[in-house]
Coordinates of C-alpha atoms in Angstrom, one line a residue:
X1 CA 124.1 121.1 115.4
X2 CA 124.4 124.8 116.5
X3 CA 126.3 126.4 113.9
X4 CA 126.4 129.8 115.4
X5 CA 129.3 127.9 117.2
X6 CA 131.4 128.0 114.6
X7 CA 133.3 129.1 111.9
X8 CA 132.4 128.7 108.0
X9 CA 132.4 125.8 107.0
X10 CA 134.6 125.4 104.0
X11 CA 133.8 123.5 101.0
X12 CA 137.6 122.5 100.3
X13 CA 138.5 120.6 103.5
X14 CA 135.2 120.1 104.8
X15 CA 134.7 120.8 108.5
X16 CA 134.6 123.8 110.8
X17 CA 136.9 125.2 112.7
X18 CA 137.0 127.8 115.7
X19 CA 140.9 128.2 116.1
X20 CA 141.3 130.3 118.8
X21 CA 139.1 128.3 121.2
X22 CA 140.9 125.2 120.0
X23 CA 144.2 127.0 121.1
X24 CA 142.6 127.9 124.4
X25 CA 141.4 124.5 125.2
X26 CA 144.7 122.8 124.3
X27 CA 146.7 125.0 126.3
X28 CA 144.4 125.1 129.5
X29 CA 144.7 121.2 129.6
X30 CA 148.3 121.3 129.4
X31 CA 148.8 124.3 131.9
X32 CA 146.5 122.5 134.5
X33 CA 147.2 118.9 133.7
X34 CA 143.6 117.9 133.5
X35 CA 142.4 116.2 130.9
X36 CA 139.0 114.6 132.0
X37 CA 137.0 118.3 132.5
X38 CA 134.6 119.2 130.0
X39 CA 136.2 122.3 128.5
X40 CA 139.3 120.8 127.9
X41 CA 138.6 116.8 126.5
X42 CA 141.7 116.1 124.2
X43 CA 141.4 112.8 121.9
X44 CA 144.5 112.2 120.2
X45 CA 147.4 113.8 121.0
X46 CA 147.4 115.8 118.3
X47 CA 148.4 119.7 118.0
X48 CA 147.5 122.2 115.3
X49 CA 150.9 122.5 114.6
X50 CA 151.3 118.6 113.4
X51 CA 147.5 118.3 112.3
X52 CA 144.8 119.8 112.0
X53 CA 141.9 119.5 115.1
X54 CA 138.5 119.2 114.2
X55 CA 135.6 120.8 116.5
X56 CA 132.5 119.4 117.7
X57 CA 130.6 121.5 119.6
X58 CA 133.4 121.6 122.6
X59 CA 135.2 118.5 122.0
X60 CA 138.2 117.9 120.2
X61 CA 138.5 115.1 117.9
X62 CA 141.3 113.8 115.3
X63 CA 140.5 114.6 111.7
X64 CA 138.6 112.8 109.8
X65 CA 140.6 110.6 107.0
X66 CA 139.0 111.1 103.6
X67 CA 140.8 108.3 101.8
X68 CA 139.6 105.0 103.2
X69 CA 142.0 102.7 102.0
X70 CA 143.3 102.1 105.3
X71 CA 140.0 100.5 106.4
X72 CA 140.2 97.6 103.4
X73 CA 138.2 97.8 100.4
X74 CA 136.3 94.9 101.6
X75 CA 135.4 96.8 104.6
X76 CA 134.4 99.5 102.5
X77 CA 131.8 97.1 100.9
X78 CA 130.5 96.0 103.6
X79 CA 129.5 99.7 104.7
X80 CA 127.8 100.6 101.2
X81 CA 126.1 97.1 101.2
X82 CA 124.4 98.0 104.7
X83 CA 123.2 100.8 102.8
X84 CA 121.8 99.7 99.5
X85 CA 118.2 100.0 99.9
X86 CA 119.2 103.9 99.3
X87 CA 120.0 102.9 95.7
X88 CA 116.6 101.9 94.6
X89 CA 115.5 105.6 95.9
X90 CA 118.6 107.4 94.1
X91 CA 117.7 105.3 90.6
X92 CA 113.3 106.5 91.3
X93 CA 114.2 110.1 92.0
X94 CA 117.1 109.9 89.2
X95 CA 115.1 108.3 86.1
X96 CA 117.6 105.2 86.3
X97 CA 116.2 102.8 83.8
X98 CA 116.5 100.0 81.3
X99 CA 119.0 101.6 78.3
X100 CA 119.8 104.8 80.6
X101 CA 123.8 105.7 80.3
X102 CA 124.8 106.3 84.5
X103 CA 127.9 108.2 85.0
X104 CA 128.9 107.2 88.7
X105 CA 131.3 109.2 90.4
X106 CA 133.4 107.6 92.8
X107 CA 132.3 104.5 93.4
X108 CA 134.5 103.0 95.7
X109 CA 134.5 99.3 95.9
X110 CA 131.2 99.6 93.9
X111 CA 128.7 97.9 95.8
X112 CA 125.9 100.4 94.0
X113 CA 127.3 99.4 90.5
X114 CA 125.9 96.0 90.6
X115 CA 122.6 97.1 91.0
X116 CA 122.8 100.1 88.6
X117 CA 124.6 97.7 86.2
X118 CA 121.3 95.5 86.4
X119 CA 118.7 98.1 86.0
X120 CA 120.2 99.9 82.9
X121 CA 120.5 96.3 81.6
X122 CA 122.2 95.5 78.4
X123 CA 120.5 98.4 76.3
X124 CA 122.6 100.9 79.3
X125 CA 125.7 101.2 80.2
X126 CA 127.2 102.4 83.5
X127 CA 130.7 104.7 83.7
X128 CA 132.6 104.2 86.8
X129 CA 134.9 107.1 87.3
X130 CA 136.9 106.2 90.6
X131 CA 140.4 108.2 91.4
X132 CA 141.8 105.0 93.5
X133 CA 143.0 102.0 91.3
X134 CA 142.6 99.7 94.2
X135 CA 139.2 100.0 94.6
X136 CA 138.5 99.5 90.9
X137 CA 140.9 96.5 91.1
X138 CA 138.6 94.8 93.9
X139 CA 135.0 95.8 92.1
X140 CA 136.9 93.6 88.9
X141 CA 137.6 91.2 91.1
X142 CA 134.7 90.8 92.6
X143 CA 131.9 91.4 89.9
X144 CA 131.7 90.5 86.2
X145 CA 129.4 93.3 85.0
X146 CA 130.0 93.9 80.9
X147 CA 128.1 97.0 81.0
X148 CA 130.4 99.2 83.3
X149 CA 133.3 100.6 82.0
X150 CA 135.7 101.5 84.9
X151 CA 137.6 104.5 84.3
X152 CA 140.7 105.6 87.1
X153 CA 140.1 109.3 87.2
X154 CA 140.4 112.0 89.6
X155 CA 137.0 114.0 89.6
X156 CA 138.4 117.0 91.1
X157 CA 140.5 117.0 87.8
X158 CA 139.1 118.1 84.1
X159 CA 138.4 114.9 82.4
X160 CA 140.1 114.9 79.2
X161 CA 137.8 112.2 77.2
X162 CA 134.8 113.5 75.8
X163 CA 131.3 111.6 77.0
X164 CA 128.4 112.1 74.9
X165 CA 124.6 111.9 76.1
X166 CA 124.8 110.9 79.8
X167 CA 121.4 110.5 81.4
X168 CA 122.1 110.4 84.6
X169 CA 125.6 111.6 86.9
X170 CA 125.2 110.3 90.3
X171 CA 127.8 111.7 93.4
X172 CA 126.8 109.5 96.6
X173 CA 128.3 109.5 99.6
X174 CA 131.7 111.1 98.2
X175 CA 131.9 114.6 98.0
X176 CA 132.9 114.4 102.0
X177 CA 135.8 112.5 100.8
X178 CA 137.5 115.2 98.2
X179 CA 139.7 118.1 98.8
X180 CA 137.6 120.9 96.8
X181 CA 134.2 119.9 96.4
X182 CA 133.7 122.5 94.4
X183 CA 136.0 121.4 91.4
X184 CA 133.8 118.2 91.1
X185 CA 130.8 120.4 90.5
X186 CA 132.6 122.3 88.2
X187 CA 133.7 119.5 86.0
X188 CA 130.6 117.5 86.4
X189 CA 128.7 120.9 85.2
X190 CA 130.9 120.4 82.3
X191 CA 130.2 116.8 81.4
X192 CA 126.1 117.4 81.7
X193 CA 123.9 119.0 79.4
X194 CA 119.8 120.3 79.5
X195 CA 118.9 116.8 79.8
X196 CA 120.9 115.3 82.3
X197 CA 120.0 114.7 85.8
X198 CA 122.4 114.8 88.6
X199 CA 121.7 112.8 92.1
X200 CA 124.1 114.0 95.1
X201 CA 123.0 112.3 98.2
X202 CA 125.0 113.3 101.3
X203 CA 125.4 112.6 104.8
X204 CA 123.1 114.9 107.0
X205 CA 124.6 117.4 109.5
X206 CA 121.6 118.0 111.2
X207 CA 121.2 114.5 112.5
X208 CA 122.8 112.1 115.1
X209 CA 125.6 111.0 113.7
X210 CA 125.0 107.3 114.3
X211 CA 126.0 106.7 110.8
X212 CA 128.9 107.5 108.4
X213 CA 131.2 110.6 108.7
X214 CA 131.4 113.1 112.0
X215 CA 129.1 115.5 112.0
X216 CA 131.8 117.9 111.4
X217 CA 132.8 116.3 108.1
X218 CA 129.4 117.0 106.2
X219 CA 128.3 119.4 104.2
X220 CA 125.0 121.4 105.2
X221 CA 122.2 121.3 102.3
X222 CA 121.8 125.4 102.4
X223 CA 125.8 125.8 101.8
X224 CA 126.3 122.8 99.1
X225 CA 122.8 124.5 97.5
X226 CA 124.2 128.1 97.3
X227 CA 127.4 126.5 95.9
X228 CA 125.7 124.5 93.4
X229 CA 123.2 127.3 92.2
X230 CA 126.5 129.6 91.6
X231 CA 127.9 127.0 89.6
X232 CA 124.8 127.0 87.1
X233 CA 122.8 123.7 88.3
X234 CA 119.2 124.5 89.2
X235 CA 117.9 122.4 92.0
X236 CA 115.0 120.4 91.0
X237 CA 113.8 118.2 94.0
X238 CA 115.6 117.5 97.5
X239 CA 114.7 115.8 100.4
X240 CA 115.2 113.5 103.5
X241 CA 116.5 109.5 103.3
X242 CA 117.6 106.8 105.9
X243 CA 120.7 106.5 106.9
X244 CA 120.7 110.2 108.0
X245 CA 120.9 111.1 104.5
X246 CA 119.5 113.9 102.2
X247 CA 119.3 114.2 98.7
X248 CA 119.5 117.0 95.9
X249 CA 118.3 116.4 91.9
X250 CA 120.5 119.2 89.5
X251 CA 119.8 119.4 86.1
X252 CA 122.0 121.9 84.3
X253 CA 120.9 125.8 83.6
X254 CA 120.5 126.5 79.7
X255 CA 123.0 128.8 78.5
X256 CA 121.8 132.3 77.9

């Protein structure tokens, strides 16, 4: 993607914007009632005085819905489980392992906890904190796992129960879905300490787009890096993954 295009991208709504052309493009399409030129491709009929209009390259497209309840949970399932091989990656780069005590944020459906439930084992335990009810309603329903605890909790909010000796805090595929990315980070810098490791593996900008989010909706890894350094995480391994993924490993800065 070229990003000299556009405007910052900003980490509490997620997506870019260029106003002005926007307003340009909108009004040019209405003035000449043409909407099939290149310039001036409307989807939706949408106006950025009813909702916001998200920009790809010179295209306008309808925002991008962060809560995907209106897909189904099942559905939902059915989009992690296409991409589970990612999970035996995440718990390799992340130290997952028999008696390891995963803190999982936003889970979903929690198609991942299964297998994280199995390779902590018995010895582990796995903490699901998920903001939606519904979705922790179907993972119950659906799985019989007695080494997660599910906990309904918004992660963009301080979490007022204290968690002791976490291993591991895993964000996957969900800070796209939050309204200030960086109030997760801040809490889950919080709930770490010298010895835990955090996993956030993201949808890629700089790729095709064939999978997940638009384009528009994720987070480049220079931007989520500079927020994350400022935060007092030091970045100790990143990298590429399928699914037009990438990956960082945090671990927590010592205090000075």
């Amino acid at each position: 993607m070229d990003k000299k295009n556009y405007d910052h991208f900003d980490l509490n709504n997620g997506c870019y914007f260029d106003l002005p052309f926007v307003q340009t493009q909108v009004q040019g399409a209405l003035d000449n009632s043409i909407f099939n030129y290149f310039n001036s491709c409307i989807i939706g009929v949408y106006l950025l005085h009813i909702k916001p209009i998200r920009l790809v390259k010179r295209w306008v497209i309808m925002e991008f819905q962060k809560d995907l309840s209106h897909l189904g949970w099942e559905e939902v399932r059915n989009r992690q489980l296409q991409r589970m091989s990612l999970v035996s990656e995440w718990a390799s780069i992340a130290g997952i392992k028999e008696g390891s005590t995963l803190l999982d944020i936003g889970p979903g459906p929690g198609a991942f906890l299964n297998e994280y439930a199995s390779l902590v084992g018995t010895n582990g335990k796995v903490i699901a904190l998920e903001k939606s009810k519904e979705a922790i309603d179907y993972f119950l329903k659906t799985s019989n796992q007695p080494n997660v605890i599910t906990v309904c909790w918004n992660a963009e909010q301080p979490y007022n129960t204290e968690i002791h000796d976490i291993d591991v805090i895993t964000l996957t595929d969900v800070l796209h879905h939050a309204e200030s990315i960086l109030d997760i980070l801040k809490n889950v810098r919080t709930l770490s300490n010298v010895k835990t490791r955090i996993l956030i593996s993201k949808f890629d900008p700089e790729t095709q787009g064939a999978f997940g989010p638009p384009l528009t909706s994720r987070i480049p890894i220079s931007q989520l890096k500079s927020a994350i350094l400022s935060i007092g995480f030091e970045v100790c391994r990143e990298g590429k993954q399928d699914f037009e993924h990438y990956y960082l490993l945090l671990k927590t800065e010592p205090s000075t």
